[in-house]
Tab-separated table of C-alpha atoms and ligand atoms in Angstrom:
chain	number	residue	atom	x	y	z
A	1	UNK	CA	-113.218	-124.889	105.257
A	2	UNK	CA	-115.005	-121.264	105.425
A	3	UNK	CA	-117.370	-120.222	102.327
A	4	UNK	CA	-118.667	-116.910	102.220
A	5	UNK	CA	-121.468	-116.427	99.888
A	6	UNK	CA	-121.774	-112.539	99.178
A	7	UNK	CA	-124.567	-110.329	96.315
A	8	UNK	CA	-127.294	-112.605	97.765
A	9	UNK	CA	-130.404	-110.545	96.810
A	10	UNK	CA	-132.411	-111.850	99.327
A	11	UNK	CA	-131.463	-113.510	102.311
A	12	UNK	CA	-134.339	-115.078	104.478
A	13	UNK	CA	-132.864	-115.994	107.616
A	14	UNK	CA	-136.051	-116.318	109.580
A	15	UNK	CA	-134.577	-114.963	112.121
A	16	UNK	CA	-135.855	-116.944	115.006
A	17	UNK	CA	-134.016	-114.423	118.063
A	18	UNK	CA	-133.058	-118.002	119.583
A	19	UNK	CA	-136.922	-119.177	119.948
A	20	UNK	CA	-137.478	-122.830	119.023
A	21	UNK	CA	-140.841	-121.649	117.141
A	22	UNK	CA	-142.830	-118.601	115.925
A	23	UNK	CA	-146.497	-118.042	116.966
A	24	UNK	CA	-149.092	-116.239	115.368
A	25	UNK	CA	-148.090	-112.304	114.099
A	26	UNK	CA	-144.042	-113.609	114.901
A	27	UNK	CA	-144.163	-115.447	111.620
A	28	UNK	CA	-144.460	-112.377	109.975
A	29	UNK	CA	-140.808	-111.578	110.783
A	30	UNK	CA	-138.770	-113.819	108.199
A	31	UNK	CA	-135.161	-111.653	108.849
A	32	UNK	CA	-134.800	-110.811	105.223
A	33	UNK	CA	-131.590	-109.530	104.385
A	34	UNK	CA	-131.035	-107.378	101.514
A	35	UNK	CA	-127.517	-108.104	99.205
A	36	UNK	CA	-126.926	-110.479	102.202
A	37	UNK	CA	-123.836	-112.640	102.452
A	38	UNK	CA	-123.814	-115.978	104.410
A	39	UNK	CA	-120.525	-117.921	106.425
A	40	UNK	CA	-120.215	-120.885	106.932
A	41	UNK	CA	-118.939	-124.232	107.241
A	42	UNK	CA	-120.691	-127.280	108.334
A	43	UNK	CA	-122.828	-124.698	110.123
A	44	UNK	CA	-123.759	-121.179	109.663
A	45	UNK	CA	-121.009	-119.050	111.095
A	46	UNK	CA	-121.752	-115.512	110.316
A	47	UNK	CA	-124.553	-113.776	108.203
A	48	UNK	CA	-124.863	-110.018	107.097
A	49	UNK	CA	-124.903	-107.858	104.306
A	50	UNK	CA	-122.387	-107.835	101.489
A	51	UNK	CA	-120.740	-104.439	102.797
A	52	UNK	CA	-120.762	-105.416	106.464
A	53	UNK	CA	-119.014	-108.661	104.908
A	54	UNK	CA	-116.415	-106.720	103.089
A	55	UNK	CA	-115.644	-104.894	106.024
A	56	UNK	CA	-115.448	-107.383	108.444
A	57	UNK	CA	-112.707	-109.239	106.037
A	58	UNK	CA	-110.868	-106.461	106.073
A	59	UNK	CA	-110.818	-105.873	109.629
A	60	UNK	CA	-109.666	-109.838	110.228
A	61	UNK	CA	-113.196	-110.492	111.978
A	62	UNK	CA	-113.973	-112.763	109.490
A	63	UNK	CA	-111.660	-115.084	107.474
A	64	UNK	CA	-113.217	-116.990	104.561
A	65	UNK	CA	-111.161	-119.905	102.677
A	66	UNK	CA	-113.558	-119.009	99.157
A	67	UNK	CA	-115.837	-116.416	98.529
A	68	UNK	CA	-118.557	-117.014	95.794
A	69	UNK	CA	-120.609	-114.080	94.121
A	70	UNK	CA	-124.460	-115.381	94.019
A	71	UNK	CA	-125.327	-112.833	91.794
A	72	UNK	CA	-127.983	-111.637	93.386
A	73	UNK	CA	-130.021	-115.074	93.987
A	74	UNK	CA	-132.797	-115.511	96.616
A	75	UNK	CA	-131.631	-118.355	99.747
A	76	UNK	CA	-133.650	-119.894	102.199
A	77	UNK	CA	-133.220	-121.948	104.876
A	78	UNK	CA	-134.127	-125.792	103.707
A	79	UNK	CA	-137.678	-126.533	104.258
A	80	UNK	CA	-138.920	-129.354	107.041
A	81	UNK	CA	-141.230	-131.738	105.971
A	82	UNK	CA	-142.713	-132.668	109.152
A	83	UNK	CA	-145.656	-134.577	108.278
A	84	UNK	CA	-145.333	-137.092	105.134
A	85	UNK	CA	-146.535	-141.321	104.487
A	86	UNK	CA	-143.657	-141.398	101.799
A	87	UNK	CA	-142.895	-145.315	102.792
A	88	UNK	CA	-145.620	-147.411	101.512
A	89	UNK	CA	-146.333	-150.028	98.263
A	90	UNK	CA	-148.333	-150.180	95.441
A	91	UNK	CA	-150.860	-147.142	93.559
A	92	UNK	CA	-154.101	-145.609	94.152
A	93	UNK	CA	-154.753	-144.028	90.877
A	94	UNK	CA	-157.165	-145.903	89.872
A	95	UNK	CA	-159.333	-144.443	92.992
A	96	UNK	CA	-158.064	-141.098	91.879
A	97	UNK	CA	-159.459	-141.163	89.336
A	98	UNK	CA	-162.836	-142.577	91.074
A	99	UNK	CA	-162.382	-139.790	92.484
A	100	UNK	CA	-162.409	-137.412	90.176
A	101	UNK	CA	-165.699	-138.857	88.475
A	102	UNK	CA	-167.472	-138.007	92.040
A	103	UNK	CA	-166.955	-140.350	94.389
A	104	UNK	CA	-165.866	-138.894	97.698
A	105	UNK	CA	-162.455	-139.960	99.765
A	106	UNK	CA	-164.896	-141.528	102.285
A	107	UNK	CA	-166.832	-143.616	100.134
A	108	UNK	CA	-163.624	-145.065	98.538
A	109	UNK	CA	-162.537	-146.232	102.026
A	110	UNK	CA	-166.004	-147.863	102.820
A	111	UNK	CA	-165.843	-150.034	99.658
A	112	UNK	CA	-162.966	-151.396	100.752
A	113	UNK	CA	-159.944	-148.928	98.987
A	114	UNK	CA	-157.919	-145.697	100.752
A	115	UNK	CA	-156.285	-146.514	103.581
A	116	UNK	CA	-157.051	-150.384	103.296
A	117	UNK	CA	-155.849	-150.307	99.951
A	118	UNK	CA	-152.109	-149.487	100.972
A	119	UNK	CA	-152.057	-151.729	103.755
A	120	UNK	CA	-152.601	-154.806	100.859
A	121	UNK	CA	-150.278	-153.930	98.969
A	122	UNK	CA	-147.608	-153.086	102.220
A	123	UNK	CA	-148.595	-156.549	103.544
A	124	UNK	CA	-147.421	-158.184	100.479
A	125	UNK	CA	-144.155	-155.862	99.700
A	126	UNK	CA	-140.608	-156.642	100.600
A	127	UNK	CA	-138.690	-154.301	103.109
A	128	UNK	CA	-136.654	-153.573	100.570
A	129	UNK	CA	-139.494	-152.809	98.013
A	130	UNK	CA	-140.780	-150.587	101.012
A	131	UNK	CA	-137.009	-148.612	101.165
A	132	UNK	CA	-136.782	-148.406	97.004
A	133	UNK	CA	-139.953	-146.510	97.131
A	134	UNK	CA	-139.300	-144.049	100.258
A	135	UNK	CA	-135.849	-143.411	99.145
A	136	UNK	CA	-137.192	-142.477	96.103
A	137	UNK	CA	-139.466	-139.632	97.393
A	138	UNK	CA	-136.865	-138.192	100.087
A	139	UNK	CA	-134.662	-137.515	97.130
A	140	UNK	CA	-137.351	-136.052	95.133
A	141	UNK	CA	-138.208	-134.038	98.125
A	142	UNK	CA	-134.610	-132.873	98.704
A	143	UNK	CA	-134.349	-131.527	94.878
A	144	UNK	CA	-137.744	-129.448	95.816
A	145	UNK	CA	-135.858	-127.929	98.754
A	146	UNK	CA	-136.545	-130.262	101.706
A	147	UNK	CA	-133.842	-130.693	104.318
A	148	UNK	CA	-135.678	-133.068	106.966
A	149	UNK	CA	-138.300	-134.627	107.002
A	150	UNK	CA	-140.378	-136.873	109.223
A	151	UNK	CA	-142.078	-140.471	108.212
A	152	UNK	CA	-145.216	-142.324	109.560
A	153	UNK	CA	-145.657	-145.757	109.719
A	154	UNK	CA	-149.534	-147.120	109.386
A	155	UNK	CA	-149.801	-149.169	106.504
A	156	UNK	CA	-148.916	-152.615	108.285
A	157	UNK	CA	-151.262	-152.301	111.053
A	158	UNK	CA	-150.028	-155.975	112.596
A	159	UNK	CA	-146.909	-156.148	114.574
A	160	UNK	CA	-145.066	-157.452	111.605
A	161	UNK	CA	-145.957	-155.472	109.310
A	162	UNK	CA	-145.747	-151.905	111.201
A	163	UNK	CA	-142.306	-153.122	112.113
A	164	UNK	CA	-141.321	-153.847	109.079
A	165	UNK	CA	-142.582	-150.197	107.854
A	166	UNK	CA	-140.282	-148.734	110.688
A	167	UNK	CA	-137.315	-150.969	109.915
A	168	UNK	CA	-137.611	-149.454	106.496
A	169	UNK	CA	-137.955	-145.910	107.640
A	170	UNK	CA	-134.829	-146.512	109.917
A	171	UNK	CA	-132.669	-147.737	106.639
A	172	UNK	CA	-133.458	-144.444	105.421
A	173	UNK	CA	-131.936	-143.136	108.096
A	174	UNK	CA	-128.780	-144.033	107.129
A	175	UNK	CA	-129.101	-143.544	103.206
A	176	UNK	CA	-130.876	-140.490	102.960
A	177	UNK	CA	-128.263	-137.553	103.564
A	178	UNK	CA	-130.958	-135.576	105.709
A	179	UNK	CA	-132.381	-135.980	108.801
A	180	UNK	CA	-135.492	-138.048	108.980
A	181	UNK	CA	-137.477	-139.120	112.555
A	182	UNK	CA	-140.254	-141.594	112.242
A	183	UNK	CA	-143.676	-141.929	114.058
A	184	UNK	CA	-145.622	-144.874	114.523
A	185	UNK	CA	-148.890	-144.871	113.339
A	186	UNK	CA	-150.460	-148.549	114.182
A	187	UNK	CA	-153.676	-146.623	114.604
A	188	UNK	CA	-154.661	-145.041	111.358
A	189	UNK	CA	-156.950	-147.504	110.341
A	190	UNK	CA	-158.761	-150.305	111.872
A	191	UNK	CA	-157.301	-153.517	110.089
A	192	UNK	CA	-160.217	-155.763	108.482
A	193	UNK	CA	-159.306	-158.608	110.729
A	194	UNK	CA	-161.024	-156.272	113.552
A	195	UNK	CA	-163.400	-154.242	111.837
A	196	UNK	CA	-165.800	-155.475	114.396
A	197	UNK	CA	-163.427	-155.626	117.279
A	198	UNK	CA	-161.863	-152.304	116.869
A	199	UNK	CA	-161.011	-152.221	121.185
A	200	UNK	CA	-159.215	-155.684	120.431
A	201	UNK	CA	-156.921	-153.643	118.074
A	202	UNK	CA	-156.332	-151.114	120.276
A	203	UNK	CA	-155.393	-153.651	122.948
A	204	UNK	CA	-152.871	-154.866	120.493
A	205	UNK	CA	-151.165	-151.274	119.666
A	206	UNK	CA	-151.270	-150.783	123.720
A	207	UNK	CA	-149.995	-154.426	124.596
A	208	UNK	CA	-147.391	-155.687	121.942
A	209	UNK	CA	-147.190	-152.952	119.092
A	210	UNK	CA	-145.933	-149.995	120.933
A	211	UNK	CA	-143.983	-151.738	123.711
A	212	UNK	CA	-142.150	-153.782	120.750
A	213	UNK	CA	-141.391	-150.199	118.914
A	214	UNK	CA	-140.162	-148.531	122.069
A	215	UNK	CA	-138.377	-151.620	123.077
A	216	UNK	CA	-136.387	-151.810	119.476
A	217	UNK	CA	-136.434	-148.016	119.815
A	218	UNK	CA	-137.652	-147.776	116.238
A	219	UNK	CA	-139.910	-144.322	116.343
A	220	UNK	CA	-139.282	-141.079	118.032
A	221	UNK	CA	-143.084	-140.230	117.893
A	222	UNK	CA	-146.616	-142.040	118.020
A	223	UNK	CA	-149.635	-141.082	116.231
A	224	UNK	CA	-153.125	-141.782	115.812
A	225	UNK	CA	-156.041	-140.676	113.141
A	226	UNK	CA	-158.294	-139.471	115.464
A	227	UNK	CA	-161.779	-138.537	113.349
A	228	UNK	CA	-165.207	-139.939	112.942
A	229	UNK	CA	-165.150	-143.341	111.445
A	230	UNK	CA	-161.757	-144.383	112.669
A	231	UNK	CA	-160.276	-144.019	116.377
A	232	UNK	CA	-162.686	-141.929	119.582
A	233	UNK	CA	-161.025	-139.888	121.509
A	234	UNK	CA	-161.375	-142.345	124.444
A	235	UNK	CA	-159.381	-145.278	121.681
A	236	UNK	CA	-156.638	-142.352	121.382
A	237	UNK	CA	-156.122	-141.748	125.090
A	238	UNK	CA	-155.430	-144.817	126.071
A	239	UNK	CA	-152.851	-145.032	122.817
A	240	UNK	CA	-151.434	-142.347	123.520
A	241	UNK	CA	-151.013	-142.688	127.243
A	242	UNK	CA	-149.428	-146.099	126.888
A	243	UNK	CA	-146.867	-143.717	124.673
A	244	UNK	CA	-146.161	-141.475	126.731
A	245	UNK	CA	-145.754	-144.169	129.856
A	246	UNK	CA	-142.863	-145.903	127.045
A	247	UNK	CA	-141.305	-142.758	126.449
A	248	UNK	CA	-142.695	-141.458	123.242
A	249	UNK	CA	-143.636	-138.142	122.518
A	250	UNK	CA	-147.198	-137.735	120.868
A	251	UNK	CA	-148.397	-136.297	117.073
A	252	UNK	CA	-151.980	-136.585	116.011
A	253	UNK	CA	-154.166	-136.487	113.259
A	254	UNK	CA	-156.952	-134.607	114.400
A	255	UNK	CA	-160.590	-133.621	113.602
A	256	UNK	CA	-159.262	-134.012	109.652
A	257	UNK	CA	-163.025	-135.466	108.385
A	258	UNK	CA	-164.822	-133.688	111.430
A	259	UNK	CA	-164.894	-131.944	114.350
A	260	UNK	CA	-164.278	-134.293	117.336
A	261	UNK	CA	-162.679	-132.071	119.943
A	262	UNK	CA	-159.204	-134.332	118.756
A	263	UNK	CA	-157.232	-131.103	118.485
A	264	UNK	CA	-158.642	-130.706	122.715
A	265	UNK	CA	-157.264	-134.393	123.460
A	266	UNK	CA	-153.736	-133.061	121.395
A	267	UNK	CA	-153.804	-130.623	124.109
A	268	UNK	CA	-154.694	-132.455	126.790
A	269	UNK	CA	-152.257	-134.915	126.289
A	270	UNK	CA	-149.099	-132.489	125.550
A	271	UNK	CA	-148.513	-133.407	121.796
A	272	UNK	CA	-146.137	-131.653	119.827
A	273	UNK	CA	-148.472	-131.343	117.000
A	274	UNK	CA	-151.890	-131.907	116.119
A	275	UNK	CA	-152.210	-131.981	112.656
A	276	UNK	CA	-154.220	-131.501	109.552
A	277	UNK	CA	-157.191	-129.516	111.841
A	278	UNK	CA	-159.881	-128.850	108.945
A	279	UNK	CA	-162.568	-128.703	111.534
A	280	UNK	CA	-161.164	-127.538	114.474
A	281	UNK	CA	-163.284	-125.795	116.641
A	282	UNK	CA	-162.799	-122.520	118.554
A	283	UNK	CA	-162.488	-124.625	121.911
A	284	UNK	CA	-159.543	-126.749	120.266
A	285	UNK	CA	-157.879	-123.646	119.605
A	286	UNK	CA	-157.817	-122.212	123.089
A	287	UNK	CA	-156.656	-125.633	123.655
A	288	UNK	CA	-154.009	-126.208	121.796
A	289	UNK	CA	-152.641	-122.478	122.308
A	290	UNK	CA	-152.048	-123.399	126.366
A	291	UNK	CA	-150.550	-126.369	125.731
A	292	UNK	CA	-148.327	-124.885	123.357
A	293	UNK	CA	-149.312	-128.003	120.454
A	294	UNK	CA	-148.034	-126.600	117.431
A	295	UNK	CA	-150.776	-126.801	114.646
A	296	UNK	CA	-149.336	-128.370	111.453
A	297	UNK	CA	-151.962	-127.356	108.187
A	298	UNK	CA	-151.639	-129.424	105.263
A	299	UNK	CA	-153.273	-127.391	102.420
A	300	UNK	CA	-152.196	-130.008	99.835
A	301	UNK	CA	-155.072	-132.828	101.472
A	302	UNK	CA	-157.655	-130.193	101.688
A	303	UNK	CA	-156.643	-129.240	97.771
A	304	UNK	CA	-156.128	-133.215	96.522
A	305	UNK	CA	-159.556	-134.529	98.606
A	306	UNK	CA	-161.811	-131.399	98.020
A	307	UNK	CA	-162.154	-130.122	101.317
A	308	UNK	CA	-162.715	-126.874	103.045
A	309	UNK	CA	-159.020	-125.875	104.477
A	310	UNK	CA	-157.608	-125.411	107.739
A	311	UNK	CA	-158.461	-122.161	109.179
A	312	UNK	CA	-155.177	-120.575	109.399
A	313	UNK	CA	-156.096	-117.041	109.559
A	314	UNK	CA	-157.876	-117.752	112.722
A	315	UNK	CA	-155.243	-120.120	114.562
A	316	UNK	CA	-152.403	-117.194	114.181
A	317	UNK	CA	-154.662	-114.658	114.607
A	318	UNK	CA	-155.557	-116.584	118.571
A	319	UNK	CA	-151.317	-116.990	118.015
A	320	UNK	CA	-150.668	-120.610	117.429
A	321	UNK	CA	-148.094	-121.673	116.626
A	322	UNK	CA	-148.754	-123.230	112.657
A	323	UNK	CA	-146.237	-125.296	110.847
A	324	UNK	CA	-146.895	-126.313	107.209
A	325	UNK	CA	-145.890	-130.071	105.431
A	326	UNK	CA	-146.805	-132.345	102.700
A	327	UNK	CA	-148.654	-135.208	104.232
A	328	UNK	CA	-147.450	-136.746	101.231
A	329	UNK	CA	-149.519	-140.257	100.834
A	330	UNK	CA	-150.641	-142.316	97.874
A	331	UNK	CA	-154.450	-141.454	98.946
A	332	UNK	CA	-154.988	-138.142	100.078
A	333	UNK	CA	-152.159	-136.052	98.877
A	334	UNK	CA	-149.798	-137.281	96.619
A	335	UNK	CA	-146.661	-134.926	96.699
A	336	UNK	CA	-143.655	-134.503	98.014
A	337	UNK	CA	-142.502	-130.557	97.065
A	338	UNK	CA	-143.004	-128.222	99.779
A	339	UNK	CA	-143.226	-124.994	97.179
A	340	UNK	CA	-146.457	-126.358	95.921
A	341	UNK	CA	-147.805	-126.427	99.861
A	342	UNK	CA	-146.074	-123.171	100.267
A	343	UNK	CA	-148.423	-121.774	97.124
A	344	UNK	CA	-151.521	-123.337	98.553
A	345	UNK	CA	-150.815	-121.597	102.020
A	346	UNK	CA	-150.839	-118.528	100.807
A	347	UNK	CA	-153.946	-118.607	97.927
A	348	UNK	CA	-156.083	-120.826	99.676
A	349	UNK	CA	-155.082	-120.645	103.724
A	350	UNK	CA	-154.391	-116.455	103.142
A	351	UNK	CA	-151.698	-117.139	104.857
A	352	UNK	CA	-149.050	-114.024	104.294
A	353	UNK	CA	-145.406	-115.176	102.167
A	354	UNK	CA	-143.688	-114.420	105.399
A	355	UNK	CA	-146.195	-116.576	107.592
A	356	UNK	CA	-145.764	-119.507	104.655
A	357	UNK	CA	-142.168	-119.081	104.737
A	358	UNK	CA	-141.835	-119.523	108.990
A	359	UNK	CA	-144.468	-122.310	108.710
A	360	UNK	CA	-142.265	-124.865	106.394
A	361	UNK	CA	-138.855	-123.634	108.291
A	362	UNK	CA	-138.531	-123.096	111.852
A	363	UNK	CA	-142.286	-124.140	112.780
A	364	UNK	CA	-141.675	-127.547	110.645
A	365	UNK	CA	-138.320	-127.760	112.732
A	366	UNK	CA	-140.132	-127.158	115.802
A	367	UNK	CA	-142.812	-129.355	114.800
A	368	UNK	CA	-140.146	-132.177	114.797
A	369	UNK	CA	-137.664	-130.867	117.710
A	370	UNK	CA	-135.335	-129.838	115.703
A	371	UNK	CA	-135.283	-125.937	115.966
A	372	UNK	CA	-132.473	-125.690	118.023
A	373	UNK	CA	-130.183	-127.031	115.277
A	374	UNK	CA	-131.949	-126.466	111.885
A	375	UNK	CA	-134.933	-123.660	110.596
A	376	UNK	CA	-133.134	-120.824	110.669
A	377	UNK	CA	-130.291	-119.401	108.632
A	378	UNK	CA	-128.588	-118.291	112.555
A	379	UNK	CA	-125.127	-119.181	113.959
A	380	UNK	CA	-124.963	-121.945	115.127
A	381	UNK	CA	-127.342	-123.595	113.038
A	382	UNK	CA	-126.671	-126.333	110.401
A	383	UNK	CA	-125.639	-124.636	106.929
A	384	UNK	CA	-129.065	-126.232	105.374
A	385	UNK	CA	-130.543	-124.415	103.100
A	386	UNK	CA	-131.873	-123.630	99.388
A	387	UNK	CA	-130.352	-121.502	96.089
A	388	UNK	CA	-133.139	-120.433	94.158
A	389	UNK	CA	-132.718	-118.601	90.984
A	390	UNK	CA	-135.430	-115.708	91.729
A	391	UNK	CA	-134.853	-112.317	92.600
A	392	UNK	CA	-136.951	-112.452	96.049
A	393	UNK	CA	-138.566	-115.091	97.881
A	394	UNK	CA	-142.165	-113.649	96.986
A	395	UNK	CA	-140.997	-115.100	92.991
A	396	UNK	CA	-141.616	-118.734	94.844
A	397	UNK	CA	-145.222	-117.733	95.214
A	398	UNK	CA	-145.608	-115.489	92.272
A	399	UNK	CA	-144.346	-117.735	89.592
A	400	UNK	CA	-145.699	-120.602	90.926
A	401	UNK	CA	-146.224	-124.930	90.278
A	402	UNK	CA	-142.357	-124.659	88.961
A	403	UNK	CA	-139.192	-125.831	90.931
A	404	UNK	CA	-137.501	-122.466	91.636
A	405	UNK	CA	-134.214	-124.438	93.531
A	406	UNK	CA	-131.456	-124.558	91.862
A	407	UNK	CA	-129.240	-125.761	94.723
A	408	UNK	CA	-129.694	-128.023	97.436
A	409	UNK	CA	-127.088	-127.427	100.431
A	410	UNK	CA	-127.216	-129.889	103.687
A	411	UNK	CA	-124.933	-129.308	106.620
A	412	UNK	CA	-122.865	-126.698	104.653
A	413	UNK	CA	-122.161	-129.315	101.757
A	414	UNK	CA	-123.914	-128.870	97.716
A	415	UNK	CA	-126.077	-132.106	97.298
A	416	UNK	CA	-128.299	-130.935	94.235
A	417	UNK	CA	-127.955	-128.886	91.444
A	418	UNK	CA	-130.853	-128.920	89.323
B	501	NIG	O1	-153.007	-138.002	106.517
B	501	NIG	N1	-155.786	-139.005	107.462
B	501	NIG	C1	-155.313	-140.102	107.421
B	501	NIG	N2	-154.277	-140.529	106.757
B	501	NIG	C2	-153.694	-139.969	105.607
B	501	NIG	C3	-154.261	-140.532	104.377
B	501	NIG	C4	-153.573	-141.753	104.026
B	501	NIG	C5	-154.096	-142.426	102.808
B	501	NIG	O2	-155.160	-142.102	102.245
B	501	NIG	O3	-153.375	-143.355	102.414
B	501	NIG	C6	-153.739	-138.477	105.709
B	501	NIG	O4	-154.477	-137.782	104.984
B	502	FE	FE1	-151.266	-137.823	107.335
């Protein structure tokens, strides 16, 4: 069955030209389409304008089953979500608000809450508790416009416990209708049982954790929080080599309290992303550009945790690659709607609409290996993508901290109307 959707005001295709990602002044190129009209079934078949449309029918080049009149809304492609925590147990309000009477997110860890915090309450939760929760925020996310989305483990950090975080993540798999990959994430915090012994941990992530994961082939990605305080960059090389050696492809979060050249080992060791990047340094960038590491930003930590942002000018202006996402966690950023990232991009990154726009579509695809089938409103493509009852795509930004989707659509198939 062939929909055509024609008196689309503004059509962002993003317009990719068949590249699996956009660097630097190429994000400024989002394919807008004026009165645009969009084919398609499961996937996109055909987009133009409304005229070329009309023509095309008549000539018998294109043959829709129904044609629907958008009357003049604004479509995107559905954004990708490639960097969230959105499985995990229990609250951390009560440090929020700590938080917000002065205390910093790094004193809250060393009195025992943040990261430690979660893994308590993980520890003690059912699988299925674990499941009720995540499903919970994919949904959310998919009525804010997200269309994949990736999940980290990292809140067990014992055998059982990170498995049981990944067995969760996998039963989304199958119940959320979008595509979700999962990364494992033994090392984002040293457990209290080695505080003192952190090598013995990393022993344990390099001899049983990840060889048990790639063995029940339960993550397409591993990940590490490499920063002062938590892993060194010689920890993270070993973790990630013993990856790599099983198979997995590599994700980091790097140099997100301080510079410590983790965005350089990203590059080194061929990750698809490095991520979060507050204090990268000018060498990291160099770095990262050769190895072609995309840099995933994620303004909402720097905004919920007080910190300086990501220098995002700078990376696209040396013509990184930069991919935008939630990180949404129950510590450091607690949401899961990519228009609210897509606002802080732009006001507090100065990145441009357009650059926003490719960063939470086709980079956030790329970011995940998934360009070559979702991003981009191209033929070809999945038919994945957002209604939003604006005029133009610059209303998301202008009229801002409101859900502007009215219409979810996954693999050419309504799932939400709001
Ligand atoms: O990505 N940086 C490390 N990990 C998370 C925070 C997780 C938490 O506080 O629970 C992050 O910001
Ligand atoms: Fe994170």
């Amino acid at each position: 069955m062939q929909t055509l959707f024609t008196n689309i005001n503004s059509l962002v295709t993003v317009n990719s030209n068949g590249c699996l990602k956009k660097c630097g002044y190429e994000m400024s190129d989002i394919g807008e389409i004026k009165d645009g009209a969009l084919l398609f079934d499961d996937n996109i078949i055909w987009v133009g304008t409304t005229d070329e449309a009309k023509r095309n029918i008549q000539s018998g080049e294109i043959k829709p089953d129904k044609i629907v009149d958008m009357k003049g809304n604004t479509i995107l492609p559905g954004f990708v979500d490639s960097h969230t925590h959105i499985v995990f147990a229990g609250d951390r309000s009560n440090e929020f608000a700590k938080r917000l009477r002065g205390a910093t997110y790094q004193e809250i860890a060393a009195e025992g809450g943040g990261i430690i915090a979660t893994v308590n309450a993980v520890r003690n939760a059912s699988i299925d508790e674990l499941v009720e929760n995540g499903f919970k925020l994919a949904m959310s996310a998919l009525r804010h416009g997200t269309t994949a989305m990736e999940i980290k483990s990292g809140y067990g950090l014992d055998l059982k416990n990170e498995l049981k975080m990944l067995q969760a993540i996998k039963k989304l798999k199958d119940m959320v209708p979008i595509t979700l990959k999962s990364t494992f994430l033994g090392a984002h915090d040293i457990p209290p049982e080695y505080q003192n012994n952190r090598d013995k941990y990393v022993d344990l992530i390099c001899n049983e954790m990840l060889t048990a994961v790639a063995e029940q082939n339960l993550a397409d990605y591993c990940d590490a929080f490499i920063d002062k305080g938590y892993y060194t960059i010689e920890q993270g090389e070993r973790i990630f080599q013993t990856a790599l050696d099983l198979g997995l492809k590599l994700k980091v979060h790097a140099d997100e309290l301080a510079d410590v050249s983790a965005a350089s080992l990203a590059a080194k060791m061929v990750a698809v992303s490095a991520d979060h990047l507050l204090f990268i340094s000018d060498k990291g960038i160099e770095d990262m550009k050769k190895s072609g590491t995309i840099a995933t930003l994620l303004p909402g930590t720097a905004y919920f945790i007080r910190m300086p942002y990501a220098p995002a000018r700078k990376m696209l202006e040396e013509g990184l690659a930069v991919a935008i996402a939630t990180d949404c966690n129950p510590g450091s950023c607690f949401t899961e709607n990519m228009q609210i990232i897509l606002s802080l991009a732009v006001i507090n990154m100065k990145m441009t609409a357009e650059e926003a726009i490719s960063a939470a579509t086709l980079n956030g695809a790329a970011a995940l290996e998934l360009s070559d089938r979702m991003g981009s409103l191209e033929p070809g493509k999945e038919a994945n993508f957002i209604v939003c009852n604006t005029p133009s795509y610059t209303d998301i930004f202008y009229h801002f901290a409101v859900n502007h989707v009215s219409e979810v659509w996954v693999k050419g198939e309504k799932l939400i109307t709001n």
